[in-house]
Short mmCIF file of C-alpha atoms and ligand atoms in Angstrom, two decimals:
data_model
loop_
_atom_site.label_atom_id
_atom_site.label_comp_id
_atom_site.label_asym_id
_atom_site.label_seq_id
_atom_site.Cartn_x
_atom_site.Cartn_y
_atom_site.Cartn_z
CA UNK S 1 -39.85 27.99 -58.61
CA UNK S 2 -36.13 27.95 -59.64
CA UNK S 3 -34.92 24.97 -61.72
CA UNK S 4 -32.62 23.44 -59.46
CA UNK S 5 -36.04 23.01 -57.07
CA UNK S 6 -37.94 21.97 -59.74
CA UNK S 7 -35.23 19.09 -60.59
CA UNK S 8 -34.82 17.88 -56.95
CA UNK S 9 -38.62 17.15 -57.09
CA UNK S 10 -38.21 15.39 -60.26
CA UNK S 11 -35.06 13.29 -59.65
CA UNK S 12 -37.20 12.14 -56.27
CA UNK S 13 -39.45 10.54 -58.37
CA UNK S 14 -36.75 8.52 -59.74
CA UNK S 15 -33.39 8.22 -58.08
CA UNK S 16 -33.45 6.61 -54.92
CA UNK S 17 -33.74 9.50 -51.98
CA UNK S 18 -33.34 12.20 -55.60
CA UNK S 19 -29.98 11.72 -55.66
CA UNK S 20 -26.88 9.12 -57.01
CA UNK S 21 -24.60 9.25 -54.16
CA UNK S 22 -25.99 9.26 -50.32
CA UNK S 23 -24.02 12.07 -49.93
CA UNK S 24 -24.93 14.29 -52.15
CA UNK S 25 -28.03 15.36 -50.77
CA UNK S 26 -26.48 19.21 -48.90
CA UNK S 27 -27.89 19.16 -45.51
CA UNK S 28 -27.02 22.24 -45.32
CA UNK S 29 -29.79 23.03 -47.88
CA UNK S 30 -32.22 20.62 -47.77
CA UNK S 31 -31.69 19.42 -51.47
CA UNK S 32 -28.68 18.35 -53.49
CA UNK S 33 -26.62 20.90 -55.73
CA UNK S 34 -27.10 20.44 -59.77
CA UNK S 35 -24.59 22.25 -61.69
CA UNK S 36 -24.70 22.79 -65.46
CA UNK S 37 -21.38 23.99 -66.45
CA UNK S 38 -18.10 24.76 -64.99
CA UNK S 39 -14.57 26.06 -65.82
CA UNK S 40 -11.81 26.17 -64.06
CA UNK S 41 -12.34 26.62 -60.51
CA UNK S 42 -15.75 27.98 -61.25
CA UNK S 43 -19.46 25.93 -61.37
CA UNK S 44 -22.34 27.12 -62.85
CA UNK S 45 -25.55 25.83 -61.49
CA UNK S 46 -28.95 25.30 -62.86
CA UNK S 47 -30.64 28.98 -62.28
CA UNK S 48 -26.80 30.52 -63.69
CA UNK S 49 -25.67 31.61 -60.42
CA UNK S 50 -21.66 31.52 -60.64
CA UNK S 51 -19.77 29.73 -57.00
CA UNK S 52 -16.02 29.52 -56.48
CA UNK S 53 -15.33 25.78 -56.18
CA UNK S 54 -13.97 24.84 -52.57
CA UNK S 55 -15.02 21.32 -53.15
CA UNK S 56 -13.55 20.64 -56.56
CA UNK S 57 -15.56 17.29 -56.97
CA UNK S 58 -14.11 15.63 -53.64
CA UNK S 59 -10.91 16.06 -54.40
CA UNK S 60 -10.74 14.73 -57.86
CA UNK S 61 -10.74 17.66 -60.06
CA UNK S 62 -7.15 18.92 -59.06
CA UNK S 63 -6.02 20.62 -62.12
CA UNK S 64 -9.56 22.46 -62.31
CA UNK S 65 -12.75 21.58 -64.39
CA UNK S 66 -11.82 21.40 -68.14
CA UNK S 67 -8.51 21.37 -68.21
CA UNK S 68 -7.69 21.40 -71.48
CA UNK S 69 -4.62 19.04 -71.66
CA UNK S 70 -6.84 16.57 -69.91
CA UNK S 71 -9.83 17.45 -72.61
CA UNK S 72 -7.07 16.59 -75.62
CA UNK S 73 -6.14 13.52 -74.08
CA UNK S 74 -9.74 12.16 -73.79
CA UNK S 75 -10.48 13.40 -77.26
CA UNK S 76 -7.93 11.79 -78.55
CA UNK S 77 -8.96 8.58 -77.00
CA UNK S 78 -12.43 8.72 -78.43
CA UNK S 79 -11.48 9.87 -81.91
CA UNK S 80 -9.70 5.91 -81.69
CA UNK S 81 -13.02 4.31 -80.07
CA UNK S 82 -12.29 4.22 -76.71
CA UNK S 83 -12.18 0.24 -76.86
CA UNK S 84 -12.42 -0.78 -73.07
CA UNK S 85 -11.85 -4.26 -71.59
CA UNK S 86 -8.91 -4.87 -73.44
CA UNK S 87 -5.16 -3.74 -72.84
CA UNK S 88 -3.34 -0.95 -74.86
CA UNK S 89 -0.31 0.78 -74.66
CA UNK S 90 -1.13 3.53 -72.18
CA UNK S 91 -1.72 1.25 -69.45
CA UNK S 92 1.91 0.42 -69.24
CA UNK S 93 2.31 3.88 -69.74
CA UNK S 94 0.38 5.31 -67.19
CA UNK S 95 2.19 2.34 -64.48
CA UNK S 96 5.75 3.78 -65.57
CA UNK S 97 4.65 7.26 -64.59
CA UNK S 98 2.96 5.97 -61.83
CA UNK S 99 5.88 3.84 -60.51
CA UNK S 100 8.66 7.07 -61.12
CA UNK S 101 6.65 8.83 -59.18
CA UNK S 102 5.05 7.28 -56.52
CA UNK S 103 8.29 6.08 -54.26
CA UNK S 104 6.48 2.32 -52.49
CA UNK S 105 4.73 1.70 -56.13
CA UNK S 106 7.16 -1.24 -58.06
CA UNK S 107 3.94 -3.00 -59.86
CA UNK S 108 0.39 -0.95 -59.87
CA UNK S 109 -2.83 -2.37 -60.87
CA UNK S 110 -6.02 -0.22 -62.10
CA UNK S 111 -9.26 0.38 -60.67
CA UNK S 112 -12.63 2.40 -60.97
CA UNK S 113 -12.84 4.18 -57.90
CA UNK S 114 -11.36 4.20 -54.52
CA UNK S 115 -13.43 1.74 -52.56
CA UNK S 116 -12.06 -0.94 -55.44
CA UNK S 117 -8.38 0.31 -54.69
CA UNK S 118 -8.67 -0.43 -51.07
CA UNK S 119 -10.96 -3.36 -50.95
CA UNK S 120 -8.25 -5.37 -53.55
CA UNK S 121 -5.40 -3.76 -51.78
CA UNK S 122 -6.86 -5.61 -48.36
CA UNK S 123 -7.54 -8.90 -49.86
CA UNK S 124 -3.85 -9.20 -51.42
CA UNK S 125 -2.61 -8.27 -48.33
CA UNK S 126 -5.10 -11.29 -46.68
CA UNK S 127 -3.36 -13.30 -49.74
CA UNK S 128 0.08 -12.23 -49.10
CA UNK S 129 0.33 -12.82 -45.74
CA UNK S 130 -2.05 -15.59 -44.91
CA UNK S 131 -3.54 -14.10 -41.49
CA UNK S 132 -6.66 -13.03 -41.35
CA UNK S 133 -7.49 -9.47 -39.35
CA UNK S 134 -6.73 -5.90 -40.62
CA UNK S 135 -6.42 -2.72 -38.44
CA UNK S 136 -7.46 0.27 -39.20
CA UNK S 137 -7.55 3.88 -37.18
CA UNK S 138 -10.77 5.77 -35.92
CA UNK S 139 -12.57 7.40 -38.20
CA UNK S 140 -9.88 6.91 -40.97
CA UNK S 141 -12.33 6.38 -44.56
CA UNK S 142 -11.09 3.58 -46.93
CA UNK S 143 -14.43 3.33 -48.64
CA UNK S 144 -17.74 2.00 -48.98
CA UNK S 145 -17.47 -2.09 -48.57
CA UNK S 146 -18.15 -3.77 -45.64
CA UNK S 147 -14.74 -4.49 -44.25
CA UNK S 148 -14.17 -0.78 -44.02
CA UNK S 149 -17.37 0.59 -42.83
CA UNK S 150 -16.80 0.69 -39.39
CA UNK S 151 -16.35 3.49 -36.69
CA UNK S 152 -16.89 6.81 -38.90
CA UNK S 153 -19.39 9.04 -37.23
CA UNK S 154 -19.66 7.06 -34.31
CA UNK S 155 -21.73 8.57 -31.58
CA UNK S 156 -19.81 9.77 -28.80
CA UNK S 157 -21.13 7.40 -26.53
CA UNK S 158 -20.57 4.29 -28.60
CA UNK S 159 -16.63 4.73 -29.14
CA UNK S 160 -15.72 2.05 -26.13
CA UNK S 161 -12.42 2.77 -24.48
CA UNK S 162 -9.72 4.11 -26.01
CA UNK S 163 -7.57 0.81 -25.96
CA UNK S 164 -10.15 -1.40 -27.71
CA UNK S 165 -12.39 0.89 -29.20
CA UNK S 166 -15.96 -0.37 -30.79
CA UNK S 167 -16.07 -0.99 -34.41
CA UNK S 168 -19.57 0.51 -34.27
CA UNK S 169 -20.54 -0.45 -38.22
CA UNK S 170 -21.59 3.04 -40.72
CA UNK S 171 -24.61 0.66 -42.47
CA UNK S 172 -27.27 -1.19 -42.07
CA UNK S 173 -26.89 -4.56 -44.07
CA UNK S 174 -23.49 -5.28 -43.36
CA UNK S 175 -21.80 -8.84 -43.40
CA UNK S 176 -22.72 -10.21 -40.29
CA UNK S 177 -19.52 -11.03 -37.98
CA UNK S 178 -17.16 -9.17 -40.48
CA UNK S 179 -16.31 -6.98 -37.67
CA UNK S 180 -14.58 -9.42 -35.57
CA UNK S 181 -12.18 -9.47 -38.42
CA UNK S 182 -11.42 -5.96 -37.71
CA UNK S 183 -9.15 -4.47 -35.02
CA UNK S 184 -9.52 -0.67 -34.43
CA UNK S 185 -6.86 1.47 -32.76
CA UNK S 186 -7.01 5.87 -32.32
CA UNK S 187 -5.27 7.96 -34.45
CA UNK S 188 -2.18 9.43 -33.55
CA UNK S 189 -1.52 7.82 -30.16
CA UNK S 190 1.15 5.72 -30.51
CA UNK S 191 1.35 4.31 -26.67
CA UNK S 192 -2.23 3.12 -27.45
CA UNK S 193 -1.43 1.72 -31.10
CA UNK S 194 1.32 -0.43 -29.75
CA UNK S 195 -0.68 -1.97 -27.17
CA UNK S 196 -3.25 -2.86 -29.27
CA UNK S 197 -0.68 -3.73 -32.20
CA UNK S 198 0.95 -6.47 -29.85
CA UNK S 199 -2.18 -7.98 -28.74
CA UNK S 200 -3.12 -8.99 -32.61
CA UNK S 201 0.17 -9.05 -34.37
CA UNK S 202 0.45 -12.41 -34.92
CA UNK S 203 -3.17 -12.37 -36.72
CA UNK S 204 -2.88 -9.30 -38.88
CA UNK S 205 -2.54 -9.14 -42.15
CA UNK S 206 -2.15 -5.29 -42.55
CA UNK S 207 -2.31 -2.09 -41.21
CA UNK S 208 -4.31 0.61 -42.91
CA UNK S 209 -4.08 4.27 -42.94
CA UNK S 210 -5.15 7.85 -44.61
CA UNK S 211 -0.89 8.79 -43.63
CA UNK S 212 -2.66 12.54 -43.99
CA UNK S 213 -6.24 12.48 -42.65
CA UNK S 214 -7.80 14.31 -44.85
CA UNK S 215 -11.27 13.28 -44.14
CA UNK S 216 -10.83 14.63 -40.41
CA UNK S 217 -9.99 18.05 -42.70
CA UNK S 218 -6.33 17.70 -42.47
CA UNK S 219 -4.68 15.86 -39.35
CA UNK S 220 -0.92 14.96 -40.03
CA UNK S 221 0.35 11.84 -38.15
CA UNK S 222 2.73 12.76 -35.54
CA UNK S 223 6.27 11.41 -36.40
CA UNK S 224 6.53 9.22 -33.52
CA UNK S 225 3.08 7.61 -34.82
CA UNK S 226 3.91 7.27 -38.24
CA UNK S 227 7.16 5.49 -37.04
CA UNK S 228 5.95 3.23 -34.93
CA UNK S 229 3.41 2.35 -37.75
CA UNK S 230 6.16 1.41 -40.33
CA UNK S 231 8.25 0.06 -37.40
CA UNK S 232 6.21 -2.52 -35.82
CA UNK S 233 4.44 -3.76 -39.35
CA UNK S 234 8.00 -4.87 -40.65
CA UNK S 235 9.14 -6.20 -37.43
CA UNK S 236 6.17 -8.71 -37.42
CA UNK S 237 5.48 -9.12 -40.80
CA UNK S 238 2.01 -7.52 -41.60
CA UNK S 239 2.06 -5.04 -44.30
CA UNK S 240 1.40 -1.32 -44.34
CA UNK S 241 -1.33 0.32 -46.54
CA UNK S 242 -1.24 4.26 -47.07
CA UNK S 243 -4.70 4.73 -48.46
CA UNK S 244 -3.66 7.95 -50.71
CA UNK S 245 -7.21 7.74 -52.57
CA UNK S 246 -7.38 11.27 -51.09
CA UNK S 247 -3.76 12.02 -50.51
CA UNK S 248 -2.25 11.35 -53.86
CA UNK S 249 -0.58 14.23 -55.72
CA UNK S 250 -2.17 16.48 -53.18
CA UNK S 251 1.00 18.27 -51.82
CA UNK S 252 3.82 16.62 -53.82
CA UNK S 253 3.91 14.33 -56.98
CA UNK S 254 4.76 11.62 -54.81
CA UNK S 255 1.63 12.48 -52.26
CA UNK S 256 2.09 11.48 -48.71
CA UNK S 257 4.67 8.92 -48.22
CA UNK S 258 6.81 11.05 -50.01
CA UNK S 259 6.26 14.07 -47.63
CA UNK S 260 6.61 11.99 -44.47
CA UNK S 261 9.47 9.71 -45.93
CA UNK S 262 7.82 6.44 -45.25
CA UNK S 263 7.44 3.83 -47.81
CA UNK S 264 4.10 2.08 -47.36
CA UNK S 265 4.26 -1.99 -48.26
CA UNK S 266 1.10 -1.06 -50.66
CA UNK S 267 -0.69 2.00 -51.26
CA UNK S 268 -3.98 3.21 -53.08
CA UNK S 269 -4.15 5.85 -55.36
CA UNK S 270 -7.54 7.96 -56.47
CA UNK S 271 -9.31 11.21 -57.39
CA UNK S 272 -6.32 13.14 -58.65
CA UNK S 273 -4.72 10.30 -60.28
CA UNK S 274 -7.73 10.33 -63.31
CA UNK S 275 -7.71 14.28 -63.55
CA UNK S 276 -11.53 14.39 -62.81
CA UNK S 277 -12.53 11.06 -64.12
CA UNK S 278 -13.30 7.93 -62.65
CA UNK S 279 -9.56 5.72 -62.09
CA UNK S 280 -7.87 4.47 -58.81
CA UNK S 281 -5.01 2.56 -58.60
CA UNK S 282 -2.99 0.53 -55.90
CA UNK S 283 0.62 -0.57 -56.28
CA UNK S 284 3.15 -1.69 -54.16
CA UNK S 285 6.44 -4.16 -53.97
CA UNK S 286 6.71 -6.31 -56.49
CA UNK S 287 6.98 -9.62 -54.80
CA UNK S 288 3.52 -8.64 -53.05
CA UNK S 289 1.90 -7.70 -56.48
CA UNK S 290 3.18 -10.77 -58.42
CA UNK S 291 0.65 -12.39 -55.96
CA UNK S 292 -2.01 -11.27 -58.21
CA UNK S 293 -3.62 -13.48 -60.97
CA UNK S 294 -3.08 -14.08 -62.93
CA UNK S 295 0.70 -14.66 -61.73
CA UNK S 296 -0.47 -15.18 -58.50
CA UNK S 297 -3.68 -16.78 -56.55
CA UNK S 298 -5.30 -13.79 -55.49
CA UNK S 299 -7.70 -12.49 -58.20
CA UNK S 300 -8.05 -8.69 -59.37
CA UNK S 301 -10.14 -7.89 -62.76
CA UNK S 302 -13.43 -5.99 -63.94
CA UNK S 303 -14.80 -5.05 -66.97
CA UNK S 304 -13.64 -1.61 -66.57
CA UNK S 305 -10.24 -1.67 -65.68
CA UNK S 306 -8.28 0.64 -66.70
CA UNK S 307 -11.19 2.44 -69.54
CA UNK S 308 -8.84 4.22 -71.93
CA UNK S 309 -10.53 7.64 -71.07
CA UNK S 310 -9.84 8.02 -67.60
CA UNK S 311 -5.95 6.52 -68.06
CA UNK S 312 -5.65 8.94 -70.98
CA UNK S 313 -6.98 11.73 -68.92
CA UNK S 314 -4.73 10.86 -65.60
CA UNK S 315 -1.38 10.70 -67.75
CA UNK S 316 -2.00 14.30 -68.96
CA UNK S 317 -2.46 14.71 -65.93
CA UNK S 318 0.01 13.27 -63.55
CA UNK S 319 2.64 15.02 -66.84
CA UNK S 320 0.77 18.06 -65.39
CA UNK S 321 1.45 17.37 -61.60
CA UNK S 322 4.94 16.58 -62.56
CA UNK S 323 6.16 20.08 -63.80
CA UNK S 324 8.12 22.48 -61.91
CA UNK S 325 6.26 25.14 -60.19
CA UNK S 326 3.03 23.22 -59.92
CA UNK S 327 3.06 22.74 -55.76
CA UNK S 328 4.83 26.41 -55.27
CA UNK S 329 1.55 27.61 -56.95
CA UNK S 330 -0.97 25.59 -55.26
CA UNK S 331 1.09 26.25 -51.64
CA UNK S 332 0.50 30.07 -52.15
CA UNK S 333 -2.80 29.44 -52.84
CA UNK S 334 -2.81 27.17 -50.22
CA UNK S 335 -1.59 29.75 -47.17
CA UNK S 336 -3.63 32.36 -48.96
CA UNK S 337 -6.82 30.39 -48.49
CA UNK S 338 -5.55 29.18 -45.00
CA UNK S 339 -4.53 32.36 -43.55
CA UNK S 340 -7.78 34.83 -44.81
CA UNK S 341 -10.14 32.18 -43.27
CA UNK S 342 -8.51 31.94 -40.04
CA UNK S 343 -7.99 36.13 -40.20
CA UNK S 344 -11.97 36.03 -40.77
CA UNK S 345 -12.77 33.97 -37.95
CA UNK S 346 -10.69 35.48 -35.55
CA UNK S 347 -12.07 38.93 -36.92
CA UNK S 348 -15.64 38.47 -36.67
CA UNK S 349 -15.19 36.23 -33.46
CA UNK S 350 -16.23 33.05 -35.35
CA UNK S 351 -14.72 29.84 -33.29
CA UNK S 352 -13.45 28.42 -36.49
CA UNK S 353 -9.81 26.98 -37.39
CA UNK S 354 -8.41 26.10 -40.32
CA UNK S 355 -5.60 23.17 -40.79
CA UNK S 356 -4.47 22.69 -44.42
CA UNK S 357 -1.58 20.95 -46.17
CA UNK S 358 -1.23 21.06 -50.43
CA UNK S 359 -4.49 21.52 -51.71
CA UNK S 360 -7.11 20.59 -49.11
CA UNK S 361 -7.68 21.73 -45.81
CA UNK S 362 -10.13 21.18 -42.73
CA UNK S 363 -12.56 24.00 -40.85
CA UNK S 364 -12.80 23.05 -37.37
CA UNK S 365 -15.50 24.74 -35.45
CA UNK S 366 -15.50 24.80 -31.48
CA UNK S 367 -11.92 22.88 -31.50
CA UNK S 368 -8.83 23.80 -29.69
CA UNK S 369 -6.83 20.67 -30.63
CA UNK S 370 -7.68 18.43 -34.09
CA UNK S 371 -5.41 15.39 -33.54
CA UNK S 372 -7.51 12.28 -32.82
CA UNK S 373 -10.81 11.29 -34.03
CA UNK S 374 -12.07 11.98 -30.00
CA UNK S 375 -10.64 15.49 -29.90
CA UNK S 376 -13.00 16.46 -32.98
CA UNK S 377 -16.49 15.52 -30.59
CA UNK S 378 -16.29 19.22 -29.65
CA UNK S 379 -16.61 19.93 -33.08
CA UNK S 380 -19.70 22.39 -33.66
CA UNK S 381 -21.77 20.90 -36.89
CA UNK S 382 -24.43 23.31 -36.07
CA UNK S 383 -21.75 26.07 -37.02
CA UNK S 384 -20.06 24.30 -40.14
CA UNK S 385 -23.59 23.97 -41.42
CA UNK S 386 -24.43 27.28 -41.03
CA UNK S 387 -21.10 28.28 -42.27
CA UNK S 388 -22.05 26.00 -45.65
CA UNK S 389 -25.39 27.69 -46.23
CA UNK S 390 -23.99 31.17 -45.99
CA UNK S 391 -21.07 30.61 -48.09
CA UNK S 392 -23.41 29.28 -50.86
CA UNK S 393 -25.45 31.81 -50.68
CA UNK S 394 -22.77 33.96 -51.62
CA UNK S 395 -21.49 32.24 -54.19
CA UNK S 396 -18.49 29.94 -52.65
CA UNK S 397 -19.41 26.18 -52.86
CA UNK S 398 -18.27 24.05 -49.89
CA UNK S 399 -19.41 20.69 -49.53
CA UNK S 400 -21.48 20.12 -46.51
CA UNK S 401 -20.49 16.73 -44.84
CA UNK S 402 -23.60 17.05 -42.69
CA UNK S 403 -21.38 19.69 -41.09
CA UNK S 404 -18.61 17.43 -39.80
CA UNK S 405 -15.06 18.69 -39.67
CA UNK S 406 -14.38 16.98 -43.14
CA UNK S 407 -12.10 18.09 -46.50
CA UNK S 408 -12.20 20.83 -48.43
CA UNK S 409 -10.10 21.64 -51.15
CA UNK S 410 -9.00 24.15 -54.08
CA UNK S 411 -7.99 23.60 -57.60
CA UNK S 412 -4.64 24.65 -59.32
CA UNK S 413 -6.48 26.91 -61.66
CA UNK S 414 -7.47 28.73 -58.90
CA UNK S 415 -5.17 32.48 -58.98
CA UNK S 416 -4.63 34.47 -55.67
CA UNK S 417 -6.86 36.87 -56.91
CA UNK S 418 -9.80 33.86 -57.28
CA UNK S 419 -8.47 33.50 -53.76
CA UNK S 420 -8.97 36.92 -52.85
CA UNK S 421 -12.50 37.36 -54.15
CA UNK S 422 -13.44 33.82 -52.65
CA UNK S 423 -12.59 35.39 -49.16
CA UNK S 424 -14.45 38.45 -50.47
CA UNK S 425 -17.17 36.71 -50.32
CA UNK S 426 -16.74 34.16 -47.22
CA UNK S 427 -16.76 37.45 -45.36
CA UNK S 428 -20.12 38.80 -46.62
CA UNK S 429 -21.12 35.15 -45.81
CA UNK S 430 -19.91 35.18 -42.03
CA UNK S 431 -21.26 38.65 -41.62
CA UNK S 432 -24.74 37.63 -42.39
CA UNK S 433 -23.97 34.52 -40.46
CA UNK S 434 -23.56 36.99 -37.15
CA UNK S 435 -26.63 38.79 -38.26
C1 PLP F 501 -8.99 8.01 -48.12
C2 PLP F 501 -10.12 7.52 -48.98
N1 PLP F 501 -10.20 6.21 -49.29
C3 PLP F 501 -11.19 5.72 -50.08
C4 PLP F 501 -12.17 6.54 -50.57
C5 PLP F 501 -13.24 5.98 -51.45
O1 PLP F 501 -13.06 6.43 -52.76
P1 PLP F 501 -14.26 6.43 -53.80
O2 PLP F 501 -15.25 7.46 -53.34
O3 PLP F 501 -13.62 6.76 -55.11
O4 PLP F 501 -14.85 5.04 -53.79
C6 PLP F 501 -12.12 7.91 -50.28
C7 PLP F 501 -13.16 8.82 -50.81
O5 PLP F 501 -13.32 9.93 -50.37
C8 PLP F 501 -11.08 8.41 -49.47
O6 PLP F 501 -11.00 9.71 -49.14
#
């Protein structure tokens, strides 16, 4: 038996289900992945078996694994003792760059990860404003707390109509009632959004959005959409949240609001922002951040806030994100990556898409259309699952989203010849996949 078997059976004895996050168990496999080293945008796993890294850690590991400007930051930080729970000068640091670079961000405030960012981000806009319900989109992710965990995988008969659809909850043990608190609307159909808008304006405290769905692969809002989103929040006063836990730094220093050119009310930050370690952010106007404690009423803090290591790690590298060239790299990359995989589908007569924007993109399966969270029932999880298993096998790591049209991604150590050799291999993978 090979080691990474022999270590699924272990951690099951104890880790809950043999694993630390729910999703990390690969459906597409039957057991999780355990790697043991990696570099660049290579892993290593347990048996020594090299993959090309189409995951890069959800997102988070932008700049590649080890980077070594992020390494000398951290090291740096430890060779002082890392003292956490207590202010020091890179905080203020880090919320300069931050606010330079991000174009809604005036004030910022740290987190841990990006189910904090949003979860804070919701309450100061329930503080701000004084109403009470939020909206959010179908099958737009904010997170793992309660207020949030609605309508994401919903089964197609469960959705309700289109107008008012069912906030059908993603857990058991949820706050009971929390939903009525909740007001969902489809993506990208802005007819339906301002129907539903009106009938809740005067209760809503904000609207939230991924303003690039990522975790639909990669959906862009359509401008009329996106307009009416920023339009009708200021008009009736309820504020407008880009989640950019996801989008951040992922096609432009200034991440999504800066590529659409709309300024957000508040926005969340994550994954990129800590260059593979664990930080999240959310900033905004001022006058709506001064409504934190301890200025304000509306309380923010935790133990971890702000750990030196991660802020030392993201202002290497956000400097990193910041210098020229870095996007015309990761866009050639990018089309590289984009254009081989939909050459190979079409090619071996696979019914796969790709959509991609920076440095993540979506395969679609059995789709003709990905613009709403209904157009992607068609989507064939049978296929993406199978697609997962080959490409592992061969040596290119996707992550398997129990084969729903979710994000994948590359890192910006990742050459067009990496590029070249990871379709190399996807087309071994697809071959096999016909056999
Ligand atoms: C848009 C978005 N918001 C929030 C989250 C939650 O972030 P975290 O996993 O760091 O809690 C994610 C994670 O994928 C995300 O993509």
């Amino acid at each position: 038996m090979q080691r990474t078997e022999q270590q699924f059976e272990l951690a099951e004895s104890f880790l809950a289900g043999g694993v630390s996050a729910s999703i990390r168990l690969n459906r597409a496999l039957g057991r999780p992945m355990y790697f043991d080293r990696a570099e660049g945008c290579r892993l290593w796993d347990l048996d020594g078996r090299e993959y090309i890294d189409l995951c890069t850690s959800h997102g988070a590991t932008l700049l590649g694994h080890g980077d070594a400007r992020v390494r000398a930051a951290v090291e740096d930080v430890l060779a002082r003792g890392a003292a956490c729970s207590y202010e020091n000068e890179l905080h203020a640091e880090l919320a300069r760059l931050i606010c330079e670079t991000v174009p809604c961000c005036e004030r910022v405030r740290f987190t841990g990860s990006g189910t904090e960012a949003t979860l804070h981000c919701i309450r100061l806009a329930r503080a701000f404003t004084g109403r009470p319900k939020l909206l959010k989109f179908e099958g737009n992710f904010h997170g793992y707390h309660d207020q949030v965990m609605f309508s994401l995988g919903t089964p197609a008969d469960r959705l309700g109509p289109e107008d008012a659809p069912t906030p059908y909850p993603a857990s058991a043990g949820l706050t009971p009632g929390i939903e009525e608190q909740l007001v969902l609307a489809p993506y990208n159909r802005t007819d339906l959004f301002e129907q539903i808008f009106h009938r809740h304006a005067g209760e809503l405290a904000a609207v939230i959005c991924e303003p690039v769905w990522y975790n639909a692969g990669c959906i862009l809002p359509k401008p009329d959409f996106i307009n009416a989103l920023r339009e009708l929040t200021r008009q009736h006063g309820v504020l407008l949240i880009f989640d950019e836990v996801l989008s951040s730094f992922r096609m432009g220093p200034g991440g999504a609001q800066e590529y659409l050119g709309i300024k957000p009310d508040l926005c969340t930050l994550g994954k990129a922002v800590g260059g593979g370690f664990p930080l999240s952010a959310f900033g905004g106007r001022r006058e709506i951040m001064d409504r934190l404690m301890p200025r304000g009423d509306c309380q923010h803090s935790g133990t971890y806030n702000g750990h030196p290591v991660p802020v030392a790690a993201g202002l290497a590298a956000i400097g990193v994100y910041r210098q020229s060239g870095f996007y015309e790299s990761i866009r050639r990359v990018g089309d590289r990556l984009k254009n081989g995989l939909n050459d190979l589908f079409a090619r071996h007569a696979l019914p796969g898409r790709v959509q991609g924007l920076g440095a993540r993109f979506g395969i679609y399966f059995g789709v003709e259309r990905a613009e709403t969270y209904r157009d992607l029932l068609a989507h064939r999880r049978d296929l993406m699952l199978r697609f997962v298993a080959a490409a592992i096998n061969e040596g290119v790591y996707f992550h398997d989203y129990s084969g729903a049209a979710c994000h994948h991604g590359f890192c910006a150590a990742m050459t067009l010849d990496d590029a070249d050799e990871a379709l190399r291999r996807l087309e071994q993978a697809v071959i096999k996949m016909a056999e």
